[in-house]
PDB file of C-alpha atoms in Angstrom:
ATOM      1  CA  GLN A   1       0.304  -0.097  -0.296  1.00 88.00           C
ATOM      2  CA  VAL A   2       0.952   3.451  -0.621  1.00 94.00           C
ATOM      3  CA  GLN A   3      -1.014   6.110   1.245  1.00 96.00           C
ATOM      4  CA  LEU A   4      -0.665   9.536  -0.460  1.00 97.00           C
ATOM      5  CA  VAL A   5      -1.533  12.796   1.558  1.00 98.00           C
ATOM      6  CA  GLU A   6      -1.675  16.272  -0.598  1.00 98.00           C
ATOM      7  CA  SER A   7      -1.438  19.695   0.620  1.00 98.00           C
ATOM      8  CA  GLY A   8      -0.679  23.540  -0.788  1.00 98.00           C
ATOM      9  CA  GLY A   9      -4.274  24.050  -1.572  1.00 97.00           C
ATOM     10  CA  GLY A  10      -6.112  27.578  -0.698  1.00 97.00           C
ATOM     11  CA  LEU A  11      -7.971  30.344  -2.104  1.00 98.00           C
ATOM     12  CA  VAL A  12      -5.664  32.365  -4.573  1.00 98.00           C
ATOM     13  CA  GLN A  13      -6.349  35.212  -7.038  1.00 98.00           C
ATOM     14  CA  ALA A  14      -6.457  34.906 -10.753  1.00 98.00           C
ATOM     15  CA  GLY A  15      -2.917  35.364 -11.925  1.00 98.00           C
ATOM     16  CA  GLY A  16      -0.943  34.243  -8.883  1.00 98.00           C
ATOM     17  CA  SER A  17       0.808  31.416  -7.343  1.00 98.00           C
ATOM     18  CA  LEU A  18       0.461  27.837  -5.207  1.00 98.00           C
ATOM     19  CA  ARG A  19       2.549  25.204  -4.846  1.00 98.00           C
ATOM     20  CA  LEU A  20       0.883  21.812  -3.750  1.00 98.00           C
ATOM     21  CA  SER A  21       2.415  19.043  -2.114  1.00 98.00           C
ATOM     22  CA  CYS A  22       1.936  15.232  -1.805  1.00 98.00           C
ATOM     23  CA  ALA A  23       4.083  12.961   0.620  1.00 98.00           C
ATOM     24  CA  ALA A  24       4.228   9.192   0.917  1.00 97.00           C
ATOM     25  CA  SER A  25       4.542   6.954   2.225  1.00 92.00           C
ATOM     26  CA  GLY A  26       4.272   3.147   2.558  1.00 89.00           C
ATOM     27  CA  ARG A  27       5.746   1.235  -0.961  1.00 81.00           C
ATOM     28  CA  THR A  28       9.174   2.236  -2.162  1.00 90.00           C
ATOM     29  CA  PHE A  29       8.789   5.851  -3.368  1.00 92.00           C
ATOM     30  CA  THR A  30      10.432   4.916  -6.874  1.00 88.00           C
ATOM     31  CA  ASN A  31       8.910   2.721  -7.891  1.00 91.00           C
ATOM     32  CA  TYR A  32       6.011   4.653  -8.577  1.00 95.00           C
ATOM     33  CA  ALA A  33       5.545   7.551 -11.518  1.00 97.00           C
ATOM     34  CA  MET A  34       3.010  10.608  -9.450  1.00 98.00           C
ATOM     35  CA  GLY A  35       0.862  11.981 -11.464  1.00 98.00           C
ATOM     36  CA  TRP A  36      -1.756  15.044 -10.513  1.00 98.00           C
ATOM     37  CA  PHE A  37      -5.641  14.981 -11.433  1.00 98.00           C
ATOM     38  CA  ARG A  38      -8.303  17.843 -10.501  1.00 98.00           C
ATOM     39  CA  GLN A  39     -11.909  17.525 -10.655  1.00 98.00           C
ATOM     40  CA  ALA A  40     -13.724  20.499 -11.167  1.00 96.00           C
ATOM     41  CA  PRO A  41     -17.097  21.449  -9.731  1.00 92.00           C
ATOM     42  CA  GLY A  42     -19.145  19.107 -11.934  1.00 94.00           C
ATOM     43  CA  LYS A  43     -16.706  17.636 -14.387  1.00 96.00           C
ATOM     44  CA  GLU A  44     -15.277  14.568 -14.860  1.00 96.00           C
ATOM     45  CA  ARG A  45     -11.300  14.585 -13.239  1.00 96.00           C
ATOM     46  CA  GLU A  46      -8.881  14.684 -15.343  1.00 97.00           C
ATOM     47  CA  PHE A  47      -5.142  14.574 -15.872  1.00 98.00           C
ATOM     48  CA  VAL A  48      -2.766  17.579 -15.076  1.00 98.00           C
ATOM     49  CA  THR A  49       0.127  16.341 -15.413  1.00 98.00           C
ATOM     50  CA  SER A  50       3.138  13.633 -14.454  1.00 98.00           C
ATOM     51  CA  ILE A  51       6.153  12.260 -13.819  1.00 98.00           C
ATOM     52  CA  ASN A  52       8.291   9.142 -14.424  1.00 97.00           C
ATOM     53  CA  TRP A  53      10.303   7.628 -11.613  1.00 96.00           C
ATOM     54  CA  SER A  54      13.332   9.767 -11.699  1.00 94.00           C
ATOM     55  CA  GLY A  55      11.955  12.850 -12.793  1.00 94.00           C
ATOM     56  CA  GLY A  56      13.856  12.768 -15.766  1.00 95.00           C
ATOM     57  CA  ARG A  57      10.201  13.024 -18.021  1.00 97.00           C
ATOM     58  CA  THR A  58       7.250  15.029 -17.699  1.00 98.00           C
ATOM     59  CA  TYR A  59       4.350  14.843 -19.187  1.00 98.00           C
ATOM     60  CA  TYR A  60       1.456  17.621 -19.066  1.00 98.00           C
ATOM     61  CA  VAL A  61      -2.297  18.655 -20.330  1.00 98.00           C
ATOM     62  CA  ASP A  62      -2.061  21.845 -23.005  1.00 98.00           C
ATOM     63  CA  SER A  63      -4.100  24.264 -20.806  1.00 97.00           C
ATOM     64  CA  VAL A  64      -1.089  23.722 -18.210  1.00 98.00           C
ATOM     65  CA  LYS A  65       1.678  23.976 -20.255  1.00 98.00           C
ATOM     66  CA  GLY A  66       4.057  26.797 -19.250  1.00 98.00           C
ATOM     67  CA  ARG A  67       2.391  27.310 -16.691  1.00 98.00           C
ATOM     68  CA  PHE A  68       2.421  23.835 -14.400  1.00 98.00           C
ATOM     69  CA  THR A  69       5.385  22.347 -13.342  1.00 98.00           C
ATOM     70  CA  ILE A  70       5.449  18.959 -11.218  1.00 98.00           C
ATOM     71  CA  SER A  71       8.514  17.825  -9.919  1.00 98.00           C
ATOM     72  CA  ARG A  72       9.901  14.600  -7.297  1.00 98.00           C
ATOM     73  CA  ASP A  73      12.249  14.684  -4.615  1.00 97.00           C
ATOM     74  CA  ASN A  74      12.683  11.153  -3.896  1.00 96.00           C
ATOM     75  CA  ALA A  75      14.928  11.481  -0.602  1.00 96.00           C
ATOM     76  CA  LYS A  76      11.640  13.313   1.159  1.00 96.00           C
ATOM     77  CA  ASN A  77       9.024  11.089  -0.859  1.00 97.00           C
ATOM     78  CA  THR A  78       7.019  14.127  -1.994  1.00 97.00           C
ATOM     79  CA  VAL A  79       6.170  15.378  -5.309  1.00 98.00           C
ATOM     80  CA  TYR A  80       5.205  19.271  -5.990  1.00 98.00           C
ATOM     81  CA  LEU A  81       2.745  20.894  -8.592  1.00 98.00           C
ATOM     82  CA  GLN A  82       3.894  24.566  -8.704  1.00 98.00           C
ATOM     83  CA  MET A  83       0.986  26.436 -10.130  1.00 98.00           C
ATOM     84  CA  ASN A  84       1.836  29.940 -11.488  1.00 98.00           C
ATOM     85  CA  SER A  85      -0.474  32.487 -13.507  1.00 98.00           C
ATOM     86  CA  LEU A  86      -3.191  30.450 -12.641  1.00 98.00           C
ATOM     87  CA  LYS A  87      -6.599  31.376 -13.751  1.00 98.00           C
ATOM     88  CA  ALA A  88     -10.075  30.720 -12.432  1.00 97.00           C
ATOM     89  CA  GLU A  89     -10.010  27.503 -14.599  1.00 96.00           C
ATOM     90  CA  ASP A  90      -8.263  25.871 -12.444  1.00 98.00           C
ATOM     91  CA  THR A  91     -10.565  26.014  -9.532  1.00 98.00           C
ATOM     92  CA  ALA A  92     -10.704  21.968  -8.985  1.00 98.00           C
ATOM     93  CA  VAL A  93     -10.280  19.608  -6.471  1.00 98.00           C
ATOM     94  CA  TYR A  94      -6.638  18.464  -7.523  1.00 98.00           C
ATOM     95  CA  SER A  95      -5.736  14.949  -6.417  1.00 98.00           C
ATOM     96  CA  CYS A  96      -2.061  12.870  -6.576  1.00 98.00           C
ATOM     97  CA  ALA A  97      -2.263   9.204  -7.367  1.00 98.00           C
ATOM     98  CA  ALA A  98       0.917   7.110  -8.143  1.00 97.00           C
ATOM     99  CA  GLY A  99       0.637   4.220 -10.320  1.00 96.00           C
ATOM    100  CA  GLY A 100       3.295   2.471 -12.798  1.00 93.00           C
ATOM    101  CA  SER A 101       3.598   4.521 -16.117  1.00 95.00           C
ATOM    102  CA  ALA A 102       3.500   7.976 -16.554  1.00 95.00           C
ATOM    103  CA  GLN A 103       3.113   8.210 -20.216  1.00 95.00           C
ATOM    104  CA  SER A 104      -0.354   5.748 -19.293  1.00 94.00           C
ATOM    105  CA  MET A 105      -2.253   8.454 -16.637  1.00 96.00           C
ATOM    106  CA  ILE A 106      -2.298  10.484 -19.787  1.00 95.00           C
ATOM    107  CA  ASN A 107      -4.860   8.450 -20.345  1.00 94.00           C
ATOM    108  CA  ASN A 108      -5.893   8.081 -16.842  1.00 91.00           C
ATOM    109  CA  HIS A 109      -5.065   4.755 -16.838  1.00 89.00           C
ATOM    110  CA  GLY A 110      -2.740   2.615 -14.202  1.00 89.00           C
ATOM    111  CA  MET A 111      -3.412   5.147 -11.077  1.00 94.00           C
ATOM    112  CA  ASP A 112      -2.724   2.374  -8.216  1.00 94.00           C
ATOM    113  CA  TYR A 113      -3.039   4.621  -5.594  1.00 96.00           C
ATOM    114  CA  TRP A 114      -4.535   8.312  -4.580  1.00 97.00           C
ATOM    115  CA  GLY A 115      -4.827  10.897  -1.861  1.00 98.00           C
ATOM    116  CA  LYS A 116      -8.046  12.289  -1.143  1.00 98.00           C
ATOM    117  CA  GLY A 117      -7.233  15.891  -2.790  1.00 98.00           C
ATOM    118  CA  THR A 118      -7.227  19.591  -2.087  1.00 98.00           C
ATOM    119  CA  LEU A 119      -9.166  22.426  -3.454  1.00 98.00           C
ATOM    120  CA  VAL A 120      -7.356  24.983  -5.342  1.00 98.00           C
ATOM    121  CA  THR A 121      -9.524  28.214  -5.554  1.00 98.00           C
ATOM    122  CA  VAL A 122      -8.378  31.040  -7.946  1.00 98.00           C
ATOM    123  CA  SER A 123     -10.806  33.953  -8.088  1.00 97.00           C
ATOM    124  CA  SER A 124     -10.918  36.418 -10.977  1.00 89.00           C
TER     125      SER A 124
END
C-alpha cells in the first residue's frame, strides 16, 4: 500500500501562484510514477501532469503547459506541483496518484493509489 497526502491548496487570485505537495509513505517511492489530476465542480476528473520515477520525464495537459511544473524529491518521498499564472478555470480539487507509468496516466490509466485531494480556488 501507498498512502498519499496532499497539501498546499487554498484561495488565490487569478495570476497568482500556489505550490501543491503530495507526501507518500508505504512502499518504495521510486517504484512509482506520480501524477496530478483535478476535478472541477460538475466536471469529470482530468489528467493534469505526471512524472516518471526518476523525474527525467514529464507530461502535461495542454491547458497547463508553460504555467505548471511537476517535480519530485525522492529523498523526501514527495511530489510537487508548482502552479503559476493561475486562472479561474484552474479551480478544482487536485489529487495526486501513484502508478506504474507516467505516460499511461495521460489517458487516465494505471493509477494504483490516490490521495484525498486538496482544493484550489482561483478568484477572478
